[in-house]
PDB file of C-alpha atoms in Angstrom:
ATOM      1  CA  MET A   1       8.119 -12.893  21.880  1.00  0.00           C
ATOM      2  CA  LEU A   2       8.286  -8.993  21.615  1.00  0.00           C
ATOM      3  CA  SER A   3       9.324  -9.191  18.125  1.00  0.00           C
ATOM      4  CA  ASN A   4       6.584 -11.307  17.129  1.00  0.00           C
ATOM      5  CA  LYS A   5       4.078  -8.960  18.799  1.00  0.00           C
ATOM      6  CA  VAL A   6       5.754  -5.740  17.021  1.00  0.00           C
ATOM      7  CA  GLY A   7       5.749  -7.665  13.747  1.00  0.00           C
ATOM      8  CA  LYS A   8       1.790  -8.263  14.287  1.00  0.00           C
ATOM      9  CA  GLN A   9       1.043  -4.691  15.180  1.00  0.00           C
ATOM     10  CA  LEU A  10       3.022  -3.569  11.909  1.00  0.00           C
ATOM     11  CA  GLY A  11       0.912  -5.703   9.699  1.00  0.00           C
ATOM     12  CA  HIS A  12      -2.349  -5.377  11.736  1.00  0.00           C
ATOM     13  CA  PRO A  13      -2.466  -2.364  13.944  1.00  0.00           C
ATOM     14  CA  THR A  14      -5.127  -2.685  16.644  1.00  0.00           C
ATOM     15  CA  TYR A  15      -6.761  -0.077  18.890  1.00  0.00           C
ATOM     16  CA  SER A  16      -4.211  -0.258  21.688  1.00  0.00           C
ATOM     17  CA  LEU A  17      -0.988   1.455  22.913  1.00  0.00           C
ATOM     18  CA  ALA A  18       1.107  -0.588  20.510  1.00  0.00           C
ATOM     19  CA  GLY A  19      -1.337   0.435  17.641  1.00  0.00           C
ATOM     20  CA  TRP A  20      -1.032   3.973  18.458  1.00  0.00           C
ATOM     21  CA  LEU A  21       2.785   3.772  18.335  1.00  0.00           C
ATOM     22  CA  VAL A  22       2.645   2.060  15.062  1.00  0.00           C
ATOM     23  CA  SER A  23       0.332   4.668  13.629  1.00  0.00           C
ATOM     24  CA  LYS A  24       3.049   7.192  14.896  1.00  0.00           C
ATOM     25  CA  PHE A  25       5.655   5.040  13.119  1.00  0.00           C
ATOM     26  CA  PHE A  26       3.503   5.044  10.017  1.00  0.00           C
ATOM     27  CA  LYS A  27       3.561   8.753   9.842  1.00  0.00           C
ATOM     28  CA  TRP A  28       7.299   9.191  10.410  1.00  0.00           C
ATOM     29  CA  HIS A  29       8.659   6.355   8.251  1.00  0.00           C
ATOM     30  CA  ASN A  30       6.031   5.796   5.465  1.00  0.00           C
ATOM     31  CA  LEU A  31       5.311   9.645   4.483  1.00  0.00           C
ATOM     32  CA  ILE A  32       8.155   9.800   1.969  1.00  0.00           C
ATOM     33  CA  LEU A  33       7.128   6.396   0.470  1.00  0.00           C
ATOM     34  CA  GLU A  34       3.237   7.327   0.297  1.00  0.00           C
ATOM     35  CA  GLU A  35       3.913  10.601  -1.328  1.00  0.00           C
ATOM     36  CA  ASN A  36       6.331   8.957  -3.989  1.00  0.00           C
ATOM     37  CA  ALA A  37       3.902   6.038  -4.544  1.00  0.00           C
ATOM     38  CA  VAL A  38       1.371   8.489  -5.355  1.00  0.00           C
ATOM     39  CA  LYS A  39       3.591  10.632  -7.682  1.00  0.00           C
ATOM     40  CA  LEU A  40       5.005   7.663  -9.418  1.00  0.00           C
ATOM     41  CA  SER A  41       1.655   6.129 -10.240  1.00  0.00           C
ATOM     42  CA  ASN A  42       0.916   9.166 -12.683  1.00  0.00           C
ATOM     43  CA  ILE A  43      -2.761   9.586 -11.259  1.00  0.00           C
ATOM     44  CA  GLN A  44      -4.789  11.293 -13.938  1.00  0.00           C
ATOM     45  CA  PRO A  45      -7.953  13.535 -13.040  1.00  0.00           C
ATOM     46  CA  ASN A  46     -10.483  10.801 -14.138  1.00  0.00           C
ATOM     47  CA  ASP A  47      -8.625   7.585 -13.018  1.00  0.00           C
ATOM     48  CA  THR A  48     -10.058   4.981 -10.504  1.00  0.00           C
ATOM     49  CA  VAL A  49      -7.051   4.569  -8.027  1.00  0.00           C
ATOM     50  CA  LEU A  50      -7.044   1.881  -5.113  1.00  0.00           C
ATOM     51  CA  GLU A  51      -4.497   1.929  -2.405  1.00  0.00           C
ATOM     52  CA  LEU A  52      -3.888  -1.386  -0.444  1.00  0.00           C
ATOM     53  CA  GLY A  53      -3.030  -1.303   3.261  1.00  0.00           C
ATOM     54  CA  HIS A  54      -3.602   2.309   3.438  1.00  0.00           C
ATOM     55  CA  GLY A  55      -2.899   2.740   7.165  1.00  0.00           C
ATOM     56  CA  PRO A  56      -3.743   6.182   8.657  1.00  0.00           C
ATOM     57  CA  GLY A  57      -4.705   7.617   5.231  1.00  0.00           C
ATOM     58  CA  PHE A  58      -1.570   9.699   4.189  1.00  0.00           C
ATOM     59  CA  GLY A  59      -1.487   8.283   0.862  1.00  0.00           C
ATOM     60  CA  LEU A  60      -5.119   8.548   0.269  1.00  0.00           C
ATOM     61  CA  GLN A  61      -5.238  12.096   1.218  1.00  0.00           C
ATOM     62  CA  GLU A  62      -2.341  12.505  -1.531  1.00  0.00           C
ATOM     63  CA  ALA A  63      -4.002  10.639  -4.177  1.00  0.00           C
ATOM     64  CA  SER A  64      -7.335  12.625  -3.584  1.00  0.00           C
ATOM     65  CA  GLN A  65      -5.837  15.877  -4.550  1.00  0.00           C
ATOM     66  CA  LEU A  66      -4.995  14.557  -8.030  1.00  0.00           C
ATOM     67  CA  LEU A  67      -8.481  13.098  -8.855  1.00  0.00           C
ATOM     68  CA  MET A  68     -10.293  16.125  -9.528  1.00  0.00           C
ATOM     69  CA  GLY A  69     -12.145  14.989 -12.697  1.00  0.00           C
ATOM     70  CA  PRO A  70     -16.031  14.334 -12.566  1.00  0.00           C
ATOM     71  CA  ARG A  71     -15.221  10.548 -12.731  1.00  0.00           C
ATOM     72  CA  GLY A  72     -12.233  10.472 -10.553  1.00  0.00           C
ATOM     73  CA  LYS A  73     -12.613   8.112  -7.630  1.00  0.00           C
ATOM     74  CA  LEU A  74     -10.422   6.719  -4.846  1.00  0.00           C
ATOM     75  CA  LEU A  75     -10.842   3.125  -3.170  1.00  0.00           C
ATOM     76  CA  GLY A  76      -8.855   2.127  -0.027  1.00  0.00           C
ATOM     77  CA  VAL A  77      -8.529  -1.205   1.655  1.00  0.00           C
ATOM     78  CA  ASP A  78      -7.293  -2.072   4.960  1.00  0.00           C
ATOM     79  CA  TYR A  79      -7.840  -5.060   7.076  1.00  0.00           C
ATOM     80  CA  SER A  80      -7.182  -3.201  10.481  1.00  0.00           C
ATOM     81  CA  GLN A  81     -10.426  -1.807  11.901  1.00  0.00           C
ATOM     82  CA  TYR A  82      -8.128   0.663  13.808  1.00  0.00           C
ATOM     83  CA  MET A  83      -6.534   2.197  10.683  1.00  0.00           C
ATOM     84  CA  HIS A  84      -9.771   1.881   8.778  1.00  0.00           C
ATOM     85  CA  ARG A  85     -11.295   4.389  11.385  1.00  0.00           C
ATOM     86  CA  MET A  86      -8.364   6.642  11.171  1.00  0.00           C
ATOM     87  CA  ALA A  87      -8.348   6.759   7.528  1.00  0.00           C
ATOM     88  CA  SER A  88     -12.216   7.259   7.434  1.00  0.00           C
ATOM     89  CA  LYS A  89     -11.950  10.135   9.726  1.00  0.00           C
ATOM     90  CA  ARG A  90      -9.170  11.888   7.765  1.00  0.00           C
ATOM     91  CA  MET A  91     -10.975  11.174   4.519  1.00  0.00           C
ATOM     92  CA  GLN A  92     -14.438  12.079   5.819  1.00  0.00           C
ATOM     93  CA  GLU A  93     -15.075  15.061   3.307  1.00  0.00           C
ATOM     94  CA  GLN A  94     -14.169  12.856   0.244  1.00  0.00           C
ATOM     95  CA  ILE A  95     -16.240  10.090   1.545  1.00  0.00           C
ATOM     96  CA  SER A  96     -19.232  12.287   2.142  1.00  0.00           C
ATOM     97  CA  ARG A  97     -18.862  13.578  -1.495  1.00  0.00           C
ATOM     98  CA  GLY A  98     -18.863  10.295  -2.909  1.00  0.00           C
ATOM     99  CA  LYS A  99     -15.415  10.700  -4.192  1.00  0.00           C
ATOM    100  CA  ALA A 100     -13.689   8.004  -1.991  1.00  0.00           C
ATOM    101  CA  VAL A 101     -14.837   4.608  -0.596  1.00  0.00           C
ATOM    102  CA  LEU A 102     -12.772   2.711   2.250  1.00  0.00           C
ATOM    103  CA  TYR A 103     -13.381  -1.085   2.910  1.00  0.00           C
ATOM    104  CA  CYS A 104     -12.177  -2.788   5.894  1.00  0.00           C
ATOM    105  CA  SER A 105     -11.245  -6.052   4.338  1.00  0.00           C
ATOM    106  CA  ASP A 106      -8.470  -8.450   3.507  1.00  0.00           C
ATOM    107  CA  LEU A 107      -6.968  -8.133   0.177  1.00  0.00           C
ATOM    108  CA  VAL A 108      -8.076 -11.340  -1.257  1.00  0.00           C
ATOM    109  CA  ASN A 109     -11.668 -10.843  -0.356  1.00  0.00           C
ATOM    110  CA  MET A 110     -11.854  -6.866  -1.167  1.00  0.00           C
ATOM    111  CA  PRO A 111     -15.321  -6.066  -2.547  1.00  0.00           C
ATOM    112  CA  ILE A 112     -14.104  -4.516  -5.689  1.00  0.00           C
ATOM    113  CA  GLU A 113     -15.540  -5.203  -9.136  1.00  0.00           C
ATOM    114  CA  GLU A 114     -13.252  -6.781 -11.680  1.00  0.00           C
ATOM    115  CA  ASN A 115     -11.480  -4.578 -14.477  1.00  0.00           C
ATOM    116  CA  THR A 116     -12.273  -1.344 -12.791  1.00  0.00           C
ATOM    117  CA  VAL A 117      -9.209   0.249 -11.533  1.00  0.00           C
ATOM    118  CA  ASP A 118      -6.602   2.450 -13.518  1.00  0.00           C
ATOM    119  CA  LYS A 119      -3.726   2.765 -10.719  1.00  0.00           C
ATOM    120  CA  VAL A 120      -2.888   0.504  -7.699  1.00  0.00           C
ATOM    121  CA  PHE A 121      -0.332   1.625  -4.952  1.00  0.00           C
ATOM    122  CA  HIS A 122       0.727   0.235  -1.626  1.00  0.00           C
ATOM    123  CA  CYS A 123       3.776   1.003   0.616  1.00  0.00           C
ATOM    124  CA  ASN A 124       5.422  -1.384   3.087  1.00  0.00           C
ATOM    125  CA  CYS A 125       2.358  -3.629   2.637  1.00  0.00           C
ATOM    126  CA  TYR A 126       3.119  -7.043   0.783  1.00  0.00           C
ATOM    127  CA  TYR A 127       5.550  -8.626   3.298  1.00  0.00           C
ATOM    128  CA  PHE A 128       2.445  -8.955   5.763  1.00  0.00           C
ATOM    129  CA  TRP A 129       0.286 -10.866   3.245  1.00  0.00           C
ATOM    130  CA  PRO A 130      -0.331 -14.333   4.238  1.00  0.00           C
ATOM    131  CA  ASP A 131      -0.123 -15.576   0.463  1.00  0.00           C
ATOM    132  CA  LEU A 132       1.733 -13.422  -2.095  1.00  0.00           C
ATOM    133  CA  LYS A 133       0.336 -15.145  -5.230  1.00  0.00           C
ATOM    134  CA  ALA A 134      -3.125 -14.872  -3.919  1.00  0.00           C
ATOM    135  CA  GLY A 135      -2.621 -11.252  -3.070  1.00  0.00           C
ATOM    136  CA  ALA A 136      -1.217 -10.399  -6.566  1.00  0.00           C
ATOM    137  CA  LYS A 137      -4.014 -12.276  -8.472  1.00  0.00           C
ATOM    138  CA  ALA A 138      -6.591 -10.325  -6.288  1.00  0.00           C
ATOM    139  CA  ILE A 139      -4.767  -7.066  -7.542  1.00  0.00           C
ATOM    140  CA  HIS A 140      -4.833  -8.439 -11.057  1.00  0.00           C
ATOM    141  CA  ARG A 141      -8.482  -9.232 -10.910  1.00  0.00           C
ATOM    142  CA  VAL A 142      -9.758  -5.528 -10.250  1.00  0.00           C
ATOM    143  CA  MET A 143      -7.278  -3.860 -12.484  1.00  0.00           C
ATOM    144  CA  LYS A 144      -8.143  -2.499 -15.973  1.00  0.00           C
ATOM    145  CA  PRO A 145      -5.957  -3.883 -18.726  1.00  0.00           C
ATOM    146  CA  GLY A 146      -2.852  -1.786 -18.967  1.00  0.00           C
ATOM    147  CA  GLY A 147      -3.344  -0.722 -15.279  1.00  0.00           C
ATOM    148  CA  ILE A 148      -0.204   0.404 -13.190  1.00  0.00           C
ATOM    149  CA  MET A 149       0.746  -0.887 -10.102  1.00  0.00           C
ATOM    150  CA  VAL A 150       3.236   0.687  -7.777  1.00  0.00           C
ATOM    151  CA  THR A 151       4.834  -0.106  -4.488  1.00  0.00           C
ATOM    152  CA  THR A 152       7.393   1.642  -2.632  1.00  0.00           C
ATOM    153  CA  LEU A 153       9.714   0.348   0.213  1.00  0.00           C
ATOM    154  CA  ARG A 154      12.927   0.962   1.959  1.00  0.00           C
ATOM    155  CA  LEU A 155      14.798  -2.308   1.454  1.00  0.00           C
ATOM    156  CA  GLU A 156      17.396  -1.760   3.985  1.00  0.00           C
ATOM    157  CA  SER A 157      14.654  -0.956   6.605  1.00  0.00           C
ATOM    158  CA  VAL A 158      12.791  -3.957   5.759  1.00  0.00           C
ATOM    159  CA  LYS A 159      15.999  -6.254   5.783  1.00  0.00           C
ATOM    160  CA  LYS A 160      16.669  -4.882   9.530  1.00  0.00           C
ATOM    161  CA  VAL A 161      13.177  -5.801  10.589  1.00  0.00           C
ATOM    162  CA  ALA A 162      13.434  -9.234   8.827  1.00  0.00           C
ATOM    163  CA  SER A 163      16.651  -9.854  10.670  1.00  0.00           C
ATOM    164  CA  LYS A 164      14.803  -9.371  13.986  1.00  0.00           C
ATOM    165  CA  ASN A 165      12.311 -12.024  13.220  1.00  0.00           C
ATOM    166  CA  MET A 166       9.597  -9.491  12.806  1.00  0.00           C
ATOM    167  CA  LEU A 167       8.639 -10.906   9.360  1.00  0.00           C
ATOM    168  CA  SER A 168       7.963 -14.709   8.621  1.00  0.00           C
ATOM    169  CA  GLY A 169       9.683 -16.622   5.692  1.00  0.00           C
ATOM    170  CA  GLU A 170      11.033 -15.002   2.603  1.00  0.00           C
ATOM    171  CA  SER A 171       8.040 -13.186   1.332  1.00  0.00           C
ATOM    172  CA  TRP A 172       9.640  -9.757   2.324  1.00  0.00           C
ATOM    173  CA  ARG A 173      12.212 -10.100  -0.450  1.00  0.00           C
ATOM    174  CA  PRO A 174      11.348  -7.994  -3.591  1.00  0.00           C
ATOM    175  CA  GLU A 175      12.221 -10.813  -5.955  1.00  0.00           C
ATOM    176  CA  VAL A 176       9.588 -13.203  -4.333  1.00  0.00           C
ATOM    177  CA  TYR A 177       6.847 -10.554  -4.671  1.00  0.00           C
ATOM    178  CA  MET A 178       7.831  -9.792  -8.256  1.00  0.00           C
ATOM    179  CA  GLU A 179       7.615 -13.520  -9.184  1.00  0.00           C
ATOM    180  CA  ALA A 180       4.117 -13.502  -7.731  1.00  0.00           C
ATOM    181  CA  LEU A 181       3.275 -10.587  -9.855  1.00  0.00           C
ATOM    182  CA  GLU A 182       4.619 -12.083 -13.151  1.00  0.00           C
ATOM    183  CA  SER A 183       3.061 -15.346 -12.427  1.00  0.00           C
ATOM    184  CA  SER A 184      -0.399 -13.491 -11.930  1.00  0.00           C
ATOM    185  CA  GLY A 185      -0.680 -11.609 -15.159  1.00  0.00           C
ATOM    186  CA  PHE A 186       1.526  -8.740 -14.844  1.00  0.00           C
ATOM    187  CA  THR A 187       4.142  -7.771 -17.220  1.00  0.00           C
ATOM    188  CA  ASP A 188       7.048  -5.059 -17.217  1.00  0.00           C
ATOM    189  CA  VAL A 189       7.741  -5.929 -13.720  1.00  0.00           C
ATOM    190  CA  ARG A 190      10.920  -4.202 -12.193  1.00  0.00           C
ATOM    191  CA  MET A 191      12.318  -2.358  -9.361  1.00  0.00           C
ATOM    192  CA  GLU A 192      13.984   0.819  -9.327  1.00  0.00           C
ATOM    193  CA  ASN A 193      16.152   2.573  -6.697  1.00  0.00           C
ATOM    194  CA  LYS A 194      14.853   6.197  -6.103  1.00  0.00           C
ATOM    195  CA  ARG A 195      15.885   9.043  -3.607  1.00  0.00           C
ATOM    196  CA  GLU A 196      14.003  11.848  -2.277  1.00  0.00           C
ATOM    197  CA  LYS A 197      14.968  14.310   0.626  1.00  0.00           C
ATOM    198  CA  LEU A 198      18.273  12.317   1.205  1.00  0.00           C
ATOM    199  CA  VAL A 199      16.225   9.184   1.683  1.00  0.00           C
ATOM    200  CA  THR A 200      16.806   6.087  -0.553  1.00  0.00           C
ATOM    201  CA  PHE A 201      13.848   3.657  -1.367  1.00  0.00           C
ATOM    202  CA  GLN A 202      12.749   1.341  -3.934  1.00  0.00           C
ATOM    203  CA  ALA A 203       9.832   1.231  -6.341  1.00  0.00           C
ATOM    204  CA  ILE A 204       8.348  -1.845  -7.784  1.00  0.00           C
ATOM    205  CA  PHE A 205       6.195  -1.308 -11.055  1.00  0.00           C
ATOM    206  CA  ALA A 206       4.037  -3.767 -12.870  1.00  0.00           C
ATOM    207  CA  THR A 207       1.329  -3.521 -15.613  1.00  0.00           C
ATOM    208  CA  ALA A 208      -1.641  -5.716 -15.735  1.00  0.00           C
ATOM    209  CA  VAL A 209      -2.004  -7.637 -18.777  1.00  0.00           C
ATOM    210  CA  LYS A 210      -5.412  -9.388 -19.874  1.00  0.00           C
TER     211      LYS A 210
END
């Protein structure tokens, strides 16, 4: 029962004590993943960049510093109202200047036009999606041809969480997500091991083909 409650908060934090604890967990656990997802996305000053499941907004903040061109724009999607409010507060300046737009929405129904996004990144996210193939298709829909998607995770940590029944099914396995990406129109799908500040993590890359 407790593991199920924790798993739900990890996937959809709410305005509660548990949600607050999850936000602190994100700051401690995800910061390196967020920073490296942004770095590995090779963001250019005039790109349109989308972060999925942005949480408190650390990755958004990191990416915004690279979008200094006049056409550079940052988009964010998270279906937790609590995380949406936190990130909106963190990104208030960029939002007021029209450089960032955040949506409180699920992935499949995100209100973003087709073929408009150059780079997509997300961290510790895909294993909470109810349908990986639908999620992968939604990402592919909004991306420009040749656009790059990067996701980062710490596989050993994910395995531990899955072993405690905090994640349902087998969708946490990288190979399952990578298969969903390939079947949705992505190519050059691969996973690489990385290391930063004594932390080993994994990065999954995919290129949108249309």
